mmCIF file of C-alpha atoms and ligand atoms in Angstrom:
data_model
loop_
_atom_site.group_PDB
_atom_site.id
_atom_site.type_symbol
_atom_site.label_atom_id
_atom_site.label_comp_id
_atom_site.label_asym_id
_atom_site.label_seq_id
_atom_site.Cartn_x
_atom_site.Cartn_y
_atom_site.Cartn_z
ATOM 1 C CA UNK A 1 52.543 97.757 101.530
ATOM 2 C CA UNK A 2 55.761 97.832 103.563
ATOM 3 C CA UNK A 3 59.023 97.010 101.804
ATOM 4 C CA UNK A 4 60.636 93.755 102.895
ATOM 5 C CA UNK A 5 64.075 94.741 104.216
ATOM 6 C CA UNK A 6 66.427 91.997 103.046
ATOM 7 C CA UNK A 7 69.497 93.667 104.582
ATOM 8 C CA UNK A 8 68.129 93.193 108.096
ATOM 9 C CA UNK A 9 68.659 89.432 107.898
ATOM 10 C CA UNK A 10 71.524 89.170 105.441
ATOM 11 C CA UNK A 11 74.204 91.861 105.627
ATOM 12 C CA UNK A 12 76.190 90.269 102.814
ATOM 13 C CA UNK A 13 73.400 90.204 100.229
ATOM 14 C CA UNK A 14 74.665 92.331 97.349
ATOM 15 C CA UNK A 15 72.308 91.264 94.549
ATOM 16 C CA UNK A 16 68.596 90.527 94.652
ATOM 17 C CA UNK A 17 65.441 90.234 92.550
ATOM 18 C CA UNK A 18 62.319 92.228 93.300
ATOM 19 C CA UNK A 19 59.093 93.503 91.794
ATOM 20 C CA UNK A 20 58.307 97.181 91.178
ATOM 21 C CA UNK A 21 55.218 98.027 93.219
ATOM 22 C CA UNK A 22 55.246 101.710 92.334
ATOM 23 C CA UNK A 23 57.335 104.014 90.165
ATOM 24 C CA UNK A 24 57.120 107.636 89.173
ATOM 25 C CA UNK A 25 59.641 109.971 87.518
ATOM 26 C CA UNK A 26 62.795 109.065 89.439
ATOM 27 C CA UNK A 27 61.446 107.245 92.508
ATOM 28 C CA UNK A 28 61.085 103.463 92.582
ATOM 29 C CA UNK A 29 59.342 101.359 95.240
ATOM 30 C CA UNK A 30 60.038 97.610 95.345
ATOM 31 C CA UNK A 31 58.346 94.774 97.232
ATOM 32 C CA UNK A 32 61.755 93.898 98.741
ATOM 33 C CA UNK A 33 65.190 95.459 98.791
ATOM 34 C CA UNK A 34 68.805 94.940 99.858
ATOM 35 C CA UNK A 35 69.550 98.681 99.459
ATOM 36 C CA UNK A 36 70.083 100.226 102.894
ATOM 37 C CA UNK A 37 68.214 103.525 103.347
ATOM 38 C CA UNK A 38 69.936 106.378 105.232
ATOM 39 C CA UNK A 39 69.304 105.996 108.942
ATOM 40 C CA UNK A 40 70.836 105.317 112.350
ATOM 41 C CA UNK A 41 74.041 107.158 111.423
ATOM 42 C CA UNK A 42 74.675 104.893 108.409
ATOM 43 C CA UNK A 43 74.478 106.417 104.903
ATOM 44 C CA UNK A 44 72.389 104.896 102.118
ATOM 45 C CA UNK A 45 73.658 102.335 99.645
ATOM 46 C CA UNK A 46 74.034 103.073 95.960
ATOM 47 C CA UNK A 47 74.094 100.714 92.967
ATOM 48 C CA UNK A 48 72.092 99.814 89.906
ATOM 49 C CA UNK A 49 68.739 98.236 89.039
ATOM 50 C CA UNK A 50 68.244 96.408 85.757
ATOM 51 C CA UNK A 51 65.044 95.232 84.112
ATOM 52 C CA UNK A 52 63.895 93.909 80.769
ATOM 53 C CA UNK A 53 64.673 96.842 78.467
ATOM 54 C CA UNK A 54 66.487 99.207 80.785
ATOM 55 C CA UNK A 55 68.710 100.041 83.706
ATOM 56 C CA UNK A 56 69.239 102.962 86.034
ATOM 57 C CA UNK A 57 71.678 103.917 88.753
ATOM 58 C CA UNK A 58 70.349 104.074 92.297
ATOM 59 C CA UNK A 59 71.749 107.327 93.678
ATOM 60 C CA UNK A 60 69.838 107.735 96.939
ATOM 61 C CA UNK A 61 67.763 105.505 99.217
ATOM 62 C CA UNK A 62 65.470 106.646 102.009
ATOM 63 C CA UNK A 63 62.730 105.107 104.136
ATOM 64 C CA UNK A 64 59.384 106.593 105.061
ATOM 65 C CA UNK A 65 56.842 104.727 107.215
ATOM 66 C CA UNK A 66 58.204 101.328 106.278
ATOM 67 C CA UNK A 67 58.496 102.038 102.553
ATOM 68 C CA UNK A 68 61.914 102.275 100.908
ATOM 69 C CA UNK A 69 62.260 104.882 98.160
ATOM 70 C CA UNK A 70 64.991 104.277 95.566
ATOM 71 C CA UNK A 71 65.952 107.445 93.731
ATOM 72 C CA UNK A 72 67.305 106.670 90.257
ATOM 73 C CA UNK A 73 69.251 108.973 87.969
ATOM 74 C CA UNK A 74 67.619 107.748 84.762
ATOM 75 C CA UNK A 75 64.280 106.296 83.716
ATOM 76 C CA UNK A 76 62.202 104.373 86.265
ATOM 77 C CA UNK A 77 61.140 100.802 85.401
ATOM 78 C CA UNK A 78 57.422 100.255 84.719
ATOM 79 C CA UNK A 79 55.165 99.294 87.612
ATOM 80 C CA UNK A 80 54.913 95.505 87.950
ATOM 81 C CA UNK A 81 58.274 94.857 86.269
ATOM 82 C CA UNK A 82 60.831 92.479 87.800
ATOM 83 C CA UNK A 83 64.182 94.110 88.510
ATOM 84 C CA UNK A 84 67.609 92.841 89.461
ATOM 85 C CA UNK A 85 69.369 95.078 91.962
ATOM 86 C CA UNK A 86 73.133 95.227 92.516
ATOM 87 C CA UNK A 87 74.772 97.196 95.324
ATOM 88 C CA UNK A 88 78.007 99.169 95.062
ATOM 89 C CA UNK A 89 79.694 96.671 97.336
ATOM 90 C CA UNK A 90 82.881 98.579 98.164
ATOM 91 C CA UNK A 91 80.841 101.453 99.556
ATOM 92 C CA UNK A 92 78.485 99.231 101.560
ATOM 93 C CA UNK A 93 81.249 96.966 102.889
ATOM 94 C CA UNK A 94 83.135 100.023 104.177
ATOM 95 C CA UNK A 95 79.951 101.108 105.989
ATOM 96 C CA UNK A 96 79.653 97.628 107.536
ATOM 97 C CA UNK A 97 83.248 97.742 108.768
ATOM 98 C CA UNK A 98 82.808 101.265 110.119
ATOM 99 C CA UNK A 99 79.499 100.457 111.784
ATOM 100 C CA UNK A 100 80.944 97.423 113.569
ATOM 101 C CA UNK A 101 84.050 99.450 114.502
ATOM 102 C CA UNK A 102 81.828 102.054 116.181
ATOM 103 C CA UNK A 103 80.131 99.316 118.216
ATOM 104 C CA UNK A 104 83.530 97.978 119.319
ATOM 105 C CA UNK A 105 84.477 101.520 120.352
ATOM 106 C CA UNK A 106 81.205 102.080 122.138
ATOM 107 C CA UNK A 107 81.422 98.778 124.061
ATOM 108 C CA UNK A 108 85.001 99.474 125.158
ATOM 109 C CA UNK A 109 84.487 103.102 126.185
ATOM 110 C CA UNK A 110 81.568 101.938 128.320
ATOM 111 C CA UNK A 111 83.479 99.073 129.934
ATOM 112 C CA UNK A 112 86.642 101.138 130.486
ATOM 113 C CA UNK A 113 85.217 104.505 131.559
ATOM 114 C CA UNK A 114 81.433 104.139 131.812
ATOM 115 C CA UNK A 115 80.925 106.594 128.960
ATOM 116 C CA UNK A 116 77.572 106.435 127.178
ATOM 117 C CA UNK A 117 77.071 107.209 123.506
ATOM 118 C CA UNK A 118 75.290 110.457 122.666
ATOM 119 C CA UNK A 119 75.563 110.343 118.870
ATOM 120 C CA UNK A 120 77.481 109.022 115.899
ATOM 121 C CA UNK A 121 77.852 109.217 112.141
ATOM 122 C CA UNK A 122 79.468 107.067 109.468
ATOM 123 C CA UNK A 123 81.001 108.515 106.280
ATOM 124 C CA UNK A 124 82.552 106.652 103.326
ATOM 125 C CA UNK A 125 86.071 107.358 104.645
ATOM 126 C CA UNK A 126 85.659 107.899 108.412
ATOM 127 C CA UNK A 127 83.263 107.703 111.330
ATOM 128 C CA UNK A 128 82.724 109.632 114.530
ATOM 129 C CA UNK A 129 81.118 108.949 117.839
ATOM 130 C CA UNK A 130 80.198 111.239 120.724
ATOM 131 C CA UNK A 131 80.385 110.106 124.345
ATOM 132 C CA UNK A 132 79.068 111.396 127.609
ATOM 133 C CA UNK A 133 82.537 111.577 129.139
ATOM 134 C CA UNK A 134 84.314 114.251 131.153
ATOM 135 C CA UNK A 135 87.887 113.276 130.579
ATOM 136 C CA UNK A 136 89.321 112.200 127.252
ATOM 137 C CA UNK A 137 93.048 112.710 127.717
ATOM 138 C CA UNK A 138 95.649 111.711 125.134
ATOM 139 C CA UNK A 139 96.539 108.757 127.361
ATOM 140 C CA UNK A 140 92.958 107.578 127.440
ATOM 141 C CA UNK A 141 92.598 107.916 123.677
ATOM 142 C CA UNK A 142 95.723 105.802 123.173
ATOM 143 C CA UNK A 143 94.426 103.229 125.624
ATOM 144 C CA UNK A 144 91.037 103.122 123.888
ATOM 145 C CA UNK A 145 92.627 102.716 120.461
ATOM 146 C CA UNK A 146 94.867 99.924 121.710
ATOM 147 C CA UNK A 147 91.989 98.045 123.348
ATOM 148 C CA UNK A 148 89.810 98.464 120.245
ATOM 149 C CA UNK A 149 92.473 96.913 118.059
ATOM 150 C CA UNK A 150 92.984 94.107 120.540
ATOM 151 C CA UNK A 151 89.238 93.345 120.469
ATOM 152 C CA UNK A 152 89.163 93.534 116.667
ATOM 153 C CA UNK A 153 92.059 91.111 116.346
ATOM 154 C CA UNK A 154 90.463 88.723 118.837
ATOM 155 C CA UNK A 155 88.065 87.687 116.006
ATOM 156 C CA UNK A 156 84.872 88.163 118.002
ATOM 157 C CA UNK A 157 81.713 87.009 116.180
ATOM 158 C CA UNK A 158 79.022 89.624 115.529
ATOM 159 C CA UNK A 159 75.492 88.211 115.589
ATOM 160 C CA UNK A 160 72.045 89.571 114.814
ATOM 161 C CA UNK A 161 69.017 88.404 116.783
ATOM 162 C CA UNK A 162 65.394 89.383 116.990
ATOM 163 C CA UNK A 163 64.082 89.575 120.567
ATOM 164 C CA UNK A 164 60.518 90.088 121.784
ATOM 165 C CA UNK A 165 60.273 93.613 123.256
ATOM 166 C CA UNK A 166 59.500 92.304 126.770
ATOM 167 C CA UNK A 167 62.684 90.243 126.799
ATOM 168 C CA UNK A 168 64.806 93.056 125.376
ATOM 169 C CA UNK A 169 63.558 95.506 128.020
ATOM 170 C CA UNK A 170 65.094 93.300 130.736
ATOM 171 C CA UNK A 171 68.549 93.135 129.171
ATOM 172 C CA UNK A 172 70.906 95.430 131.160
ATOM 173 C CA UNK A 173 73.118 96.281 128.173
ATOM 174 C CA UNK A 174 70.122 97.174 126.057
ATOM 175 C CA UNK A 175 68.716 99.381 128.808
ATOM 176 C CA UNK A 176 71.937 101.386 128.916
ATOM 177 C CA UNK A 177 71.635 102.068 125.189
ATOM 178 C CA UNK A 178 68.219 103.609 125.854
ATOM 179 C CA UNK A 179 66.055 100.859 124.414
ATOM 180 C CA UNK A 180 63.178 102.319 126.440
ATOM 181 C CA UNK A 181 63.064 105.136 123.877
ATOM 182 C CA UNK A 182 61.916 102.760 121.128
ATOM 183 C CA UNK A 183 58.378 103.531 119.937
ATOM 184 C CA UNK A 184 55.852 101.397 121.877
ATOM 185 C CA UNK A 185 54.440 99.806 118.703
ATOM 186 C CA UNK A 186 57.727 97.970 118.083
ATOM 187 C CA UNK A 187 57.101 94.414 119.268
ATOM 188 C CA UNK A 188 60.319 92.821 118.178
ATOM 189 C CA UNK A 189 63.739 94.338 118.769
ATOM 190 C CA UNK A 190 66.634 93.689 116.435
ATOM 191 C CA UNK A 191 69.766 93.221 118.465
ATOM 192 C CA UNK A 192 73.374 93.319 117.253
ATOM 193 C CA UNK A 193 75.818 91.624 119.602
ATOM 194 C CA UNK A 194 79.595 91.600 119.482
ATOM 195 C CA UNK A 195 80.350 88.541 121.564
ATOM 196 C CA UNK A 196 81.495 89.487 125.049
ATOM 197 C CA UNK A 197 81.796 93.177 124.227
ATOM 198 C CA UNK A 198 78.696 95.055 123.148
ATOM 199 C CA UNK A 199 74.957 94.543 122.718
ATOM 200 C CA UNK A 200 72.723 97.131 121.073
ATOM 201 C CA UNK A 201 69.309 97.521 119.533
ATOM 202 C CA UNK A 202 70.328 98.417 115.993
ATOM 203 C CA UNK A 203 69.002 98.526 112.440
ATOM 204 C CA UNK A 204 72.318 98.825 110.621
ATOM 205 C CA UNK A 205 74.495 96.434 108.650
ATOM 206 C CA UNK A 206 77.596 94.841 110.169
ATOM 207 C CA UNK A 207 80.449 92.506 109.361
ATOM 208 C CA UNK A 208 80.127 88.966 110.755
ATOM 209 C CA UNK A 209 83.380 89.006 112.706
ATOM 210 C CA UNK A 210 85.501 91.801 114.181
ATOM 211 C CA UNK A 211 88.540 90.580 112.225
ATOM 212 C CA UNK A 212 86.930 92.006 109.071
ATOM 213 C CA UNK A 213 87.348 95.503 110.536
ATOM 214 C CA UNK A 214 91.129 94.839 110.500
ATOM 215 C CA UNK A 215 91.961 97.799 112.735
ATOM 216 C CA UNK A 216 91.157 101.391 113.608
ATOM 217 C CA UNK A 217 92.993 104.621 114.288
ATOM 218 C CA UNK A 218 91.633 107.523 116.306
ATOM 219 C CA UNK A 219 92.482 110.505 114.106
ATOM 220 C CA UNK A 220 90.730 113.330 115.911
ATOM 221 C CA UNK A 221 89.117 114.188 119.224
ATOM 222 C CA UNK A 222 87.031 117.224 120.101
ATOM 223 C CA UNK A 223 85.119 118.716 123.003
ATOM 224 C CA UNK A 224 81.486 119.126 122.084
ATOM 225 C CA UNK A 225 80.199 120.548 125.316
ATOM 226 C CA UNK A 226 81.052 120.224 129.012
ATOM 227 C CA UNK A 227 80.769 116.444 129.191
ATOM 228 C CA UNK A 228 80.497 115.564 125.513
ATOM 229 C CA UNK A 229 83.623 114.169 123.847
ATOM 230 C CA UNK A 230 83.923 113.280 120.182
ATOM 231 C CA UNK A 231 86.255 110.701 118.650
ATOM 232 C CA UNK A 232 86.832 110.340 114.945
ATOM 233 C CA UNK A 233 88.208 107.065 113.584
ATOM 234 C CA UNK A 234 89.479 105.688 110.295
ATOM 235 C CA UNK A 235 89.894 102.055 109.317
ATOM 236 C CA UNK A 236 93.511 100.978 109.321
ATOM 237 C CA UNK A 237 95.285 97.787 108.486
ATOM 238 C CA UNK A 238 97.217 96.692 111.572
ATOM 239 C CA UNK A 239 99.557 94.327 109.772
ATOM 240 C CA UNK A 240 101.125 96.265 106.910
ATOM 241 C CA UNK A 241 103.536 93.963 105.091
HETATM 242 ZN ZN1 ZN B 301 74.811 100.874 115.361
#
């Protein structure tokens, strides 16, 4: 049985109840979960699960063929038990801010210079993104950073929608982000849209409005091949007072 992925519909869900469908040694499978499993450049959540008579920390979360595996650092709850899960919210919320920040960056680099994304990764304290771009001068980096912060402060809503595959395949912005590479068995495409800026097929968790990102700083750039340019960002408050 596939795990119901509560985080796909509610990014702000930080506590939930679920039933243990399978458990052995230190791996727990639930019928539903709000714990995000590592994937799409976003690291897994951590937290704790509690049940009648015990509790364990969730230290790693992964997904295999639709089933989410929660690795715990103590005893596993018995099969059939009801658990209450709580996420480490500071960690997850930072990932949400970083993930949305990367989409702002990706939308702007495309609109400004036509650069397409070739890869990206989020860490607890930074994030990086690679672009198919020949020129990434200091001037351009400054311009990109400035425009990102302008977009962030414009309080643009970030919405999640589920589109039928046929409809998604016709969307020009989704085509540019290589939606055609999605496995053919996927009938419904989850789409994350930053109003007026960026639309992507995406399985990650995001903030609801760009203002929650607060601001970004480009802290590093690197050449990763002839036309591959990397930018590393950190979250930054733009109004220090
Ligand atoms: Zn994404």
